[in-house]
Coordinates of N, CA and C in Angstrom, one line a residue:
M1 N -86.5 222.3 15.1 CA -86.5 222.9 13.8 C -86.2 221.9 12.7
S2 N -87.1 221.7 11.8 CA -86.9 220.7 10.8 C -86.6 221.4 9.5
R3 N -85.8 220.7 8.7 CA -85.4 221.3 7.4 C -86.3 220.7 6.3
E4 N -86.9 221.5 5.5 CA -87.7 221.1 4.5 C -86.9 220.8 3.2
S5 N -87.1 219.7 2.6 CA -86.4 219.4 1.3 C -87.1 220.2 0.2
P6 N -86.4 220.5 -0.9 CA -87.0 221.2 -2.0 C -88.2 220.4 -2.6
T7 N -88.2 219.1 -2.5 CA -89.4 218.4 -3.0 C -89.8 217.6 -1.8
S8 N -91.1 217.5 -1.7 CA -91.7 216.8 -0.5 C -91.7 215.3 -0.7
D9 N -91.6 214.8 -2.0 CA -91.6 213.4 -2.3 C -90.3 213.0 -3.0
R10 N -89.5 212.2 -2.4 CA -88.2 211.9 -3.0 C -88.4 211.1 -4.3
S11 N -89.5 210.3 -4.4 CA -89.7 209.5 -5.6 C -89.9 210.4 -6.8
S12 N -90.6 211.5 -6.6 CA -90.8 212.4 -7.8 C -89.5 213.1 -8.2
F13 N -88.6 213.3 -7.2 CA -87.3 213.9 -7.5 C -86.5 212.9 -8.4
L14 N -86.6 211.6 -8.1 CA -85.8 210.7 -8.9 C -86.4 210.5 -10.3
L15 N -87.7 210.7 -10.4 CA -88.3 210.6 -11.7 C -88.1 211.8 -12.6
D16 N -87.7 212.9 -12.0 CA -87.5 214.2 -12.8 C -86.1 214.3 -13.4
I17 N -85.3 213.2 -13.4 CA -83.9 213.3 -13.9 C -84.0 213.5 -15.4
P18 N -83.3 214.4 -16.0 CA -83.5 214.7 -17.4 C -82.7 213.6 -18.2
D19 N -83.2 213.3 -19.4 CA -82.6 212.4 -20.3 C -81.3 213.0 -21.0
V20 N -80.2 212.4 -20.7 CA -79.0 213.0 -21.3 C -78.5 212.2 -22.5
G21 N -79.2 211.3 -22.9 CA -78.8 210.5 -24.1 C -78.0 209.3 -23.7
N22 N -77.4 208.7 -24.7 CA -76.6 207.5 -24.5 C -75.2 207.9 -24.1
P23 N -74.6 207.5 -22.9 CA -73.3 207.9 -22.5 C -72.2 207.4 -23.4
F24 N -72.5 206.3 -24.2 CA -71.5 205.8 -25.1 C -71.5 206.4 -26.5
D25 N -72.5 207.3 -26.7 CA -72.6 208.0 -28.0 C -71.5 209.1 -28.1
D26 N -70.8 209.1 -29.2 CA -69.7 210.1 -29.4 C -70.2 211.5 -29.5
D27 N -71.4 211.8 -30.1 CA -71.9 213.1 -30.3 C -72.8 213.6 -29.1
F28 N -73.1 212.7 -28.1 CA -73.9 213.0 -27.0 C -75.2 213.6 -27.3
S29 N -75.8 213.3 -28.4 CA -77.1 213.7 -28.7 C -78.1 212.6 -28.3
P30 N -79.3 213.1 -27.8 CA -80.3 212.1 -27.4 C -80.8 211.3 -28.6
Q31 N -81.1 210.1 -28.4 CA -81.6 209.2 -29.5 C -83.1 209.2 -29.7
T32 N -83.8 210.0 -28.8 CA -85.3 209.9 -28.9 C -85.8 211.2 -29.6
T33 N -86.9 211.0 -30.3 CA -87.5 212.2 -30.9 C -89.0 212.1 -30.5
T34 N -89.8 213.1 -30.9 CA -91.2 213.1 -30.6 C -91.9 212.0 -31.4
E35 N -91.4 211.6 -32.6 CA -92.1 210.6 -33.4 C -91.7 209.2 -32.9
G36 N -90.7 209.0 -32.1 CA -90.2 207.7 -31.7 C -88.7 207.6 -31.7
L37 N -88.2 206.5 -31.6 CA -86.7 206.3 -31.6 C -86.2 206.6 -33.0
S38 N -85.1 207.2 -33.0 CA -84.5 207.5 -34.3 C -83.1 206.8 -34.4
S39 N -82.7 206.4 -35.5 CA -81.4 205.7 -35.7 C -80.5 206.6 -36.5
P40 N -79.3 206.7 -36.0 CA -78.3 207.6 -36.7 C -78.1 207.1 -38.2
S41 N -78.4 205.8 -38.4 CA -78.1 205.3 -39.8 C -79.3 205.1 -40.6
G42 N -80.5 205.5 -40.1 CA -81.7 205.3 -40.9 C -82.9 206.1 -40.3
P43 N -84.0 206.0 -40.9 CA -85.2 206.7 -40.5 C -85.8 206.2 -39.2
E44 N -87.0 206.7 -38.8 CA -87.6 206.3 -37.6 C -87.7 204.8 -37.4
V45 N -87.5 204.3 -36.2 CA -87.6 202.9 -35.9 C -88.5 202.7 -34.8
H46 N -89.4 201.7 -34.9 CA -90.3 201.4 -33.8 C -89.7 200.6 -32.8
V47 N -90.1 200.7 -31.5 CA -89.6 199.9 -30.4 C -89.9 198.5 -30.6
F48 N -88.9 197.6 -30.5 CA -89.0 196.2 -30.8 C -89.9 195.5 -29.7
G49 N -90.8 194.7 -30.1 CA -91.5 193.7 -29.3 C -92.2 194.2 -28.1
L50 N -93.2 195.2 -28.3 CA -93.9 195.7 -27.2 C -95.0 194.7 -26.7
D51 N -95.2 193.6 -27.5 CA -96.2 192.6 -27.1 C -95.8 191.7 -26.0
G52 N -94.5 191.8 -25.5 CA -94.1 191.0 -24.3 C -93.4 189.7 -24.6
D53 N -93.9 188.9 -25.5 CA -93.2 187.6 -25.8 C -91.9 187.9 -26.6
L54 N -92.0 188.7 -27.6 CA -90.8 189.1 -28.4 C -89.9 189.9 -27.6
R55 N -90.4 190.7 -26.7 CA -89.5 191.6 -25.9 C -88.5 190.8 -25.0
N56 N -88.8 189.6 -24.7 CA -88.0 188.8 -23.8 C -87.3 187.7 -24.6
S57 N -87.1 187.8 -25.9 CA -86.4 186.8 -26.7 C -85.5 187.5 -27.7
C58 N -84.6 186.7 -28.2 CA -83.6 187.2 -29.2 C -84.3 187.6 -30.5
C59 N -83.9 188.7 -31.0 CA -84.6 189.2 -32.3 C -84.1 188.4 -33.5
R60 N -83.1 187.6 -33.4 CA -82.6 186.9 -34.5 C -83.0 185.4 -34.5
C61 N -82.9 184.7 -33.3 CA -83.3 183.3 -33.3 C -84.5 183.0 -32.4
S62 N -85.1 184.0 -31.8 CA -86.2 183.9 -30.9 C -85.9 183.0 -29.6
N63 N -84.7 182.9 -29.2 CA -84.3 182.2 -28.0 C -84.6 183.1 -26.8
S64 N -85.2 182.5 -25.8 CA -85.6 183.3 -24.6 C -84.9 182.8 -23.3
T65 N -84.0 181.8 -23.4 CA -83.3 181.4 -22.2 C -82.1 182.2 -22.0
G66 N -81.9 182.6 -20.7 CA -80.7 183.4 -20.3 C -80.8 184.8 -20.8
V67 N -82.0 185.4 -20.6 CA -82.3 186.8 -21.1 C -81.3 187.8 -20.4
S68 N -80.9 187.5 -19.2 CA -80.0 188.4 -18.5 C -78.7 188.6 -19.2
A69 N -78.3 187.6 -20.0 CA -77.0 187.7 -20.7 C -77.1 188.2 -22.1
F70 N -78.3 188.7 -22.5 CA -78.5 189.2 -23.8 C -77.9 190.6 -24.0
H71 N -77.6 190.9 -25.3 CA -77.2 192.2 -25.6 C -78.5 193.0 -26.0
C72 N -78.6 194.2 -25.5 CA -79.8 195.1 -25.8 C -79.3 196.2 -26.6
C73 N -79.9 196.4 -27.8 CA -79.5 197.5 -28.7 C -79.8 198.8 -28.0
P74 N -78.9 199.7 -28.0 CA -79.2 201.0 -27.3 C -80.1 201.9 -28.1
V75 N -80.3 201.6 -29.4 CA -81.2 202.4 -30.2 C -82.6 201.9 -30.2
C76 N -82.8 200.6 -30.6 CA -84.2 200.1 -30.7 C -84.6 199.1 -29.6
E77 N -83.6 198.8 -28.6 CA -83.9 198.0 -27.5 C -84.1 196.5 -27.9
A78 N -83.7 196.1 -29.1 CA -83.8 194.7 -29.5 C -82.8 193.9 -28.7
L79 N -83.3 192.7 -28.3 CA -82.4 191.8 -27.6 C -81.7 190.8 -28.6
L80 N -80.4 190.5 -28.3 CA -79.7 189.6 -29.1 C -78.9 188.7 -28.2
C81 N -79.2 187.4 -28.3 CA -78.5 186.4 -27.4 C -77.0 186.3 -27.7
S82 N -76.3 185.8 -26.7 CA -74.8 185.8 -26.8 C -74.4 184.9 -28.0
R83 N -75.1 183.8 -28.3 CA -74.7 183.0 -29.4 C -74.8 183.7 -30.7
C84 N -75.9 184.4 -30.9 CA -76.1 185.2 -32.1 C -75.1 186.4 -32.2
L85 N -74.9 187.0 -31.1 CA -73.9 188.1 -31.1 C -72.5 187.7 -31.5
L86 N -72.1 186.5 -31.0 CA -70.7 186.0 -31.3 C -70.7 185.5 -32.8
A87 N -71.8 185.0 -33.2 CA -71.9 184.5 -34.6 C -71.9 185.7 -35.6
L88 N -72.6 186.8 -35.3 CA -72.6 188.0 -36.1 C -71.2 188.6 -36.1
Q89 N -70.5 188.6 -35.0 CA -69.2 189.2 -35.0 C -68.2 188.4 -35.8
S90 N -68.3 187.0 -35.6 CA -67.3 186.2 -36.4 C -67.6 186.2 -37.9
H91 N -68.9 186.4 -38.3 CA -69.3 186.4 -39.7 C -69.0 187.7 -40.3
N92 N -69.4 188.8 -39.6 CA -69.2 190.2 -40.2 C -67.9 190.8 -39.8
G93 N -67.3 190.4 -38.7 CA -66.1 191.1 -38.2 C -66.5 192.2 -37.3
P94 N -65.6 192.6 -36.4 CA -66.0 193.6 -35.4 C -66.2 195.0 -36.0
D95 N -65.7 195.3 -37.2 CA -65.9 196.7 -37.7 C -67.2 196.8 -38.5
E96 N -67.9 195.6 -38.8 CA -69.1 195.6 -39.6 C -70.3 195.2 -38.8
L97 N -70.3 195.2 -37.5 CA -71.4 194.8 -36.7 C -72.5 195.9 -36.8
S98 N -73.7 195.4 -36.8 CA -74.9 196.3 -36.8 C -76.0 195.6 -36.2
C99 N -77.0 196.3 -35.6 CA -78.2 195.7 -35.0 C -78.9 194.9 -36.1
P100 N -79.3 193.7 -35.9 CA -80.0 192.9 -36.9 C -81.5 193.4 -37.1
L101 N -82.0 194.2 -36.2 CA -83.4 194.7 -36.3 C -83.4 196.1 -36.9
C102 N -82.7 197.0 -36.4 CA -82.8 198.4 -36.8 C -81.7 198.8 -37.8
G103 N -80.6 197.9 -37.9 CA -79.5 198.2 -38.8 C -78.6 199.3 -38.3
D104 N -78.7 199.7 -37.1 CA -77.8 200.8 -36.6 C -76.4 200.2 -36.6
A105 N -75.5 201.0 -37.2 CA -74.1 200.5 -37.3 C -73.1 201.5 -36.5
T106 N -73.6 202.4 -35.7 CA -72.7 203.3 -35.0 C -72.8 203.0 -33.5
V107 N -73.9 203.3 -32.9 CA -74.0 203.2 -31.4 C -74.0 201.7 -31.1
A108 N -74.8 200.9 -31.8 CA -74.9 199.5 -31.5 C -73.6 198.7 -31.7
R109 N -72.8 199.1 -32.7 CA -71.5 198.4 -32.9 C -70.6 198.5 -31.7
V110 N -70.5 199.7 -31.1 CA -69.7 199.9 -30.0 C -70.1 199.0 -28.8
S111 N -71.4 199.0 -28.5 CA -71.9 198.2 -27.4 C -71.8 196.7 -27.7
M112 N -72.1 196.3 -29.0 CA -72.0 194.9 -29.4 C -70.6 194.4 -29.3
N113 N -69.6 195.2 -29.7 CA -68.2 194.8 -29.6 C -67.8 194.6 -28.1
R114 N -68.3 195.5 -27.3 CA -67.9 195.5 -25.8 C -68.5 194.2 -25.2
Q115 N -69.8 193.9 -25.6 CA -70.5 192.7 -25.0 C -69.8 191.5 -25.5
A116 N -69.4 191.4 -26.8 CA -68.7 190.3 -27.4 C -67.4 190.1 -26.7
A117 N -66.7 191.2 -26.4 CA -65.4 191.1 -25.7 C -65.5 190.5 -24.3
L118 N -66.6 190.9 -23.6 CA -66.9 190.4 -22.3 C -67.2 188.9 -22.3
L119 N -68.0 188.5 -23.3 CA -68.4 187.1 -23.5 C -67.2 186.3 -23.8
K120 N -66.3 186.8 -24.6 CA -65.1 186.0 -24.9 C -64.2 185.9 -23.7
A121 N -64.1 187.0 -23.0 CA -63.2 187.0 -21.8 C -63.8 186.0 -20.7
A122 N -65.1 186.0 -20.6 CA -65.8 185.1 -19.6 C -65.6 183.6 -20.1
E123 N -65.6 183.4 -21.4 CA -65.4 182.0 -21.9 C -64.0 181.6 -21.6
E124 N -63.0 182.5 -21.9 CA -61.6 182.2 -21.6 C -61.4 181.9 -20.1
A125 N -62.0 182.7 -19.3 CA -61.8 182.5 -17.8 C -62.4 181.2 -17.4
Q126 N -63.6 180.8 -18.0 CA -64.2 179.6 -17.7 C -63.3 178.4 -18.1
K127 N -62.7 178.5 -19.3 CA -61.7 177.5 -19.8 C -60.5 177.4 -18.8
A128 N -60.0 178.5 -18.4 CA -58.8 178.5 -17.5 C -59.2 177.9 -16.2
W129 N -60.4 178.3 -15.7 CA -60.8 177.7 -14.4 C -61.0 176.2 -14.5
S130 N -61.5 175.7 -15.7 CA -61.7 174.3 -15.9 C -60.3 173.6 -15.9
L131 N -59.3 174.2 -16.6 CA -58.0 173.6 -16.6 C -57.4 173.5 -15.2
V132 N -57.5 174.6 -14.4 CA -57.0 174.7 -13.1 C -57.7 173.7 -12.2
S133 N -59.0 173.6 -12.4 CA -59.8 172.6 -11.6 C -59.4 171.2 -11.9
S134 N -59.3 170.8 -13.2 CA -58.9 169.5 -13.5 C -57.4 169.2 -13.1
A135 N -56.6 170.2 -13.2 CA -55.2 170.0 -12.8 C -55.1 169.8 -11.3
S136 N -55.9 170.6 -10.5 CA -55.9 170.5 -9.1 C -56.5 169.1 -8.6
R137 N -57.5 168.6 -9.4 CA -58.0 167.3 -9.0 C -56.9 166.2 -9.2
G138 N -56.1 166.3 -10.2 CA -55.0 165.4 -10.4 C -54.0 165.6 -9.4
L139 N -53.7 166.8 -9.0 CA -52.7 167.1 -8.0 C -53.2 166.5 -6.6
V140 N -54.5 166.7 -6.3 CA -55.0 166.2 -5.0 C -54.9 164.7 -5.0
S141 N -55.3 164.1 -6.1 CA -55.2 162.6 -6.1 C -53.8 162.1 -6.0
D142 N -52.8 162.9 -6.6 CA -51.4 162.5 -6.5 C -50.9 162.7 -5.1
V143 N -51.3 163.8 -4.4 CA -51.0 164.0 -3.0 C -51.6 162.9 -2.1
R144 N -52.8 162.6 -2.4 CA -53.5 161.5 -1.6 C -52.8 160.2 -1.8
T145 N -52.4 159.9 -3.0 CA -51.7 158.6 -3.3 C -50.3 158.6 -2.6
A146 N -49.6 159.7 -2.7 CA -48.3 159.8 -2.1 C -48.5 159.7 -0.6
W147 N -49.5 160.4 0.0 CA -49.7 160.4 1.4 C -50.0 159.0 1.9
S148 N -50.9 158.3 1.2 CA -51.3 157.0 1.6 C -50.2 156.0 1.4
G149 N -49.3 156.3 0.3 CA -48.1 155.4 0.2 C -47.2 155.6 1.3
L150 N -47.0 156.9 1.8 CA -46.2 157.2 2.9 C -46.7 156.5 4.2
L151 N -48.0 156.7 4.4 CA -48.6 156.0 5.6 C -48.5 154.5 5.5
G152 N -48.7 154.0 4.3 CA -48.6 152.5 4.1 C -47.1 152.1 4.3
F153 N -46.2 152.9 3.9 CA -44.8 152.6 4.2 C -44.5 152.6 5.7
R154 N -45.0 153.5 6.3 CA -44.8 153.6 7.8 C -45.4 152.4 8.5
S155 N -46.7 152.1 8.1 CA -47.3 151.0 8.8 C -46.6 149.7 8.5
E156 N -46.1 149.5 7.2 CA -45.4 148.3 6.9 C -44.1 148.3 7.7
A157 N -43.4 149.4 7.8 CA -42.2 149.5 8.6 C -42.4 149.2 10.0
S158 N -43.5 149.7 10.6 CA -43.8 149.4 12.0 C -44.2 148.0 12.2
E159 N -44.9 147.4 11.2 CA -45.3 146.0 11.3 C -44.0 145.1 11.2
T160 N -43.1 145.5 10.4 CA -41.8 144.8 10.2 C -41.0 144.9 11.5
A161 N -41.0 146.1 12.1 CA -40.3 146.3 13.4 C -40.9 145.5 14.5
N162 N -42.2 145.5 14.5 CA -42.9 144.7 15.5 C -42.7 143.2 15.4
S163 N -42.7 142.8 14.1 CA -42.4 141.3 13.9 C -41.0 140.9 14.3
T164 N -40.0 141.8 14.1 CA -38.7 141.5 14.5 C -38.5 141.5 16.0
E165 N -39.2 142.4 16.7 CA -39.2 142.5 18.1 C -39.8 141.3 18.8
D166 N -40.9 140.8 18.2 CA -41.6 139.7 18.7 C -40.7 138.4 18.7
T167 N -39.8 138.3 17.8 CA -39.0 137.1 17.7 C -37.9 137.1 18.8
T168 N -37.4 138.3 19.2 CA -36.4 138.3 20.2 C -37.1 138.6 21.5
D169 N -36.6 137.9 22.5 CA -37.2 138.0 23.8 C -36.6 139.2 24.5
P170 N -37.4 140.0 25.2 CA -36.9 141.1 25.9 C -36.1 140.6 27.1
P171 N -35.3 141.5 27.7 CA -34.5 141.0 28.9 C -35.4 140.7 30.0
P172 N -35.1 139.7 30.8 CA -36.0 139.4 31.9 C -36.0 140.5 33.0
V173 N -37.2 140.6 33.5 CA -37.4 141.6 34.6 C -37.4 140.9 35.9
P174 N -36.5 141.2 36.8 CA -36.4 140.5 38.1 C -37.6 140.8 38.9
D175 N -38.1 139.8 39.7 CA -39.2 140.0 40.5 C -38.8 140.9 41.7
R176 N -37.5 140.7 42.2 CA -37.1 141.5 43.4 C -35.7 142.1 43.1
Y177 N -35.5 143.2 43.6 CA -34.2 143.8 43.4 C -33.4 143.7 44.7
H178 N -32.2 143.3 44.7 CA -31.4 143.2 45.9 C -30.4 144.4 45.9
V179 N -30.5 145.2 46.9 CA -29.6 146.4 47.0 C -28.8 146.2 48.2
T180 N -27.5 146.5 48.1 CA -26.6 146.4 49.2 C -26.0 147.7 49.5
Y181 N -26.1 148.1 50.7 CA -25.6 149.4 51.2 C -24.4 149.2 52.1
E182 N -23.4 150.0 51.9 CA -22.3 149.9 52.8 C -22.4 151.1 53.7
A183 N -22.3 150.9 54.9 CA -22.3 152.0 55.9 C -20.9 152.5 56.1
S184 N -20.8 153.8 56.1 CA -19.5 154.4 56.3 C -19.5 155.0 57.7
D185 N -18.4 155.1 58.2 CA -18.3 155.7 59.6 C -18.0 157.2 59.4
M186 N -19.0 158.0 59.7 CA -18.9 159.4 59.5 C -18.1 160.1 60.7
T187 N -17.8 159.4 61.7 CA -17.2 160.0 62.8 C -15.7 160.2 62.6
Q188 N -15.1 159.5 61.8 CA -13.7 159.5 61.5 C -13.3 160.5 60.4
R189 N -13.4 161.5 60.6 CA -13.0 162.5 59.6 C -11.7 163.1 59.9

């Protein structure tokens, strides 16, 4: 007896998941309309860069290297490279961030601040790792120097000991040993 699933094709089941909107949006309203994407801070916005080349580059500086580390605007899907994101945050401050393409200052600000915080944390972790790495290299070389110094001291000490032993002659080893036994009379007890 086989159990039939409600849908015969699992891929169609996965495609029928309803759009619940942006999980980071405070009012939980979907950001799409029938006319296109809408911005909470402005009128209808067209999706950025459907031509392909612009879709895979920063909307501010047109940089396309390291696309996986780019920030993607949750409203208009514009990409912003990490360098431009950090520059915008330092220039405008964390409370005044907005998407450079659509101008959204609500949903995009939250995600931009999160991405900037992650980038800064990763940069600090990289600096800390660099410091630990350079310190451990110094420590390893110090340990190697100390160890080689210790081994050098031991080899010098053993050479000194060998040289002093060579000057003194060892005791002579007799060719034959002479052993004398005295027999005792065991019958007289």
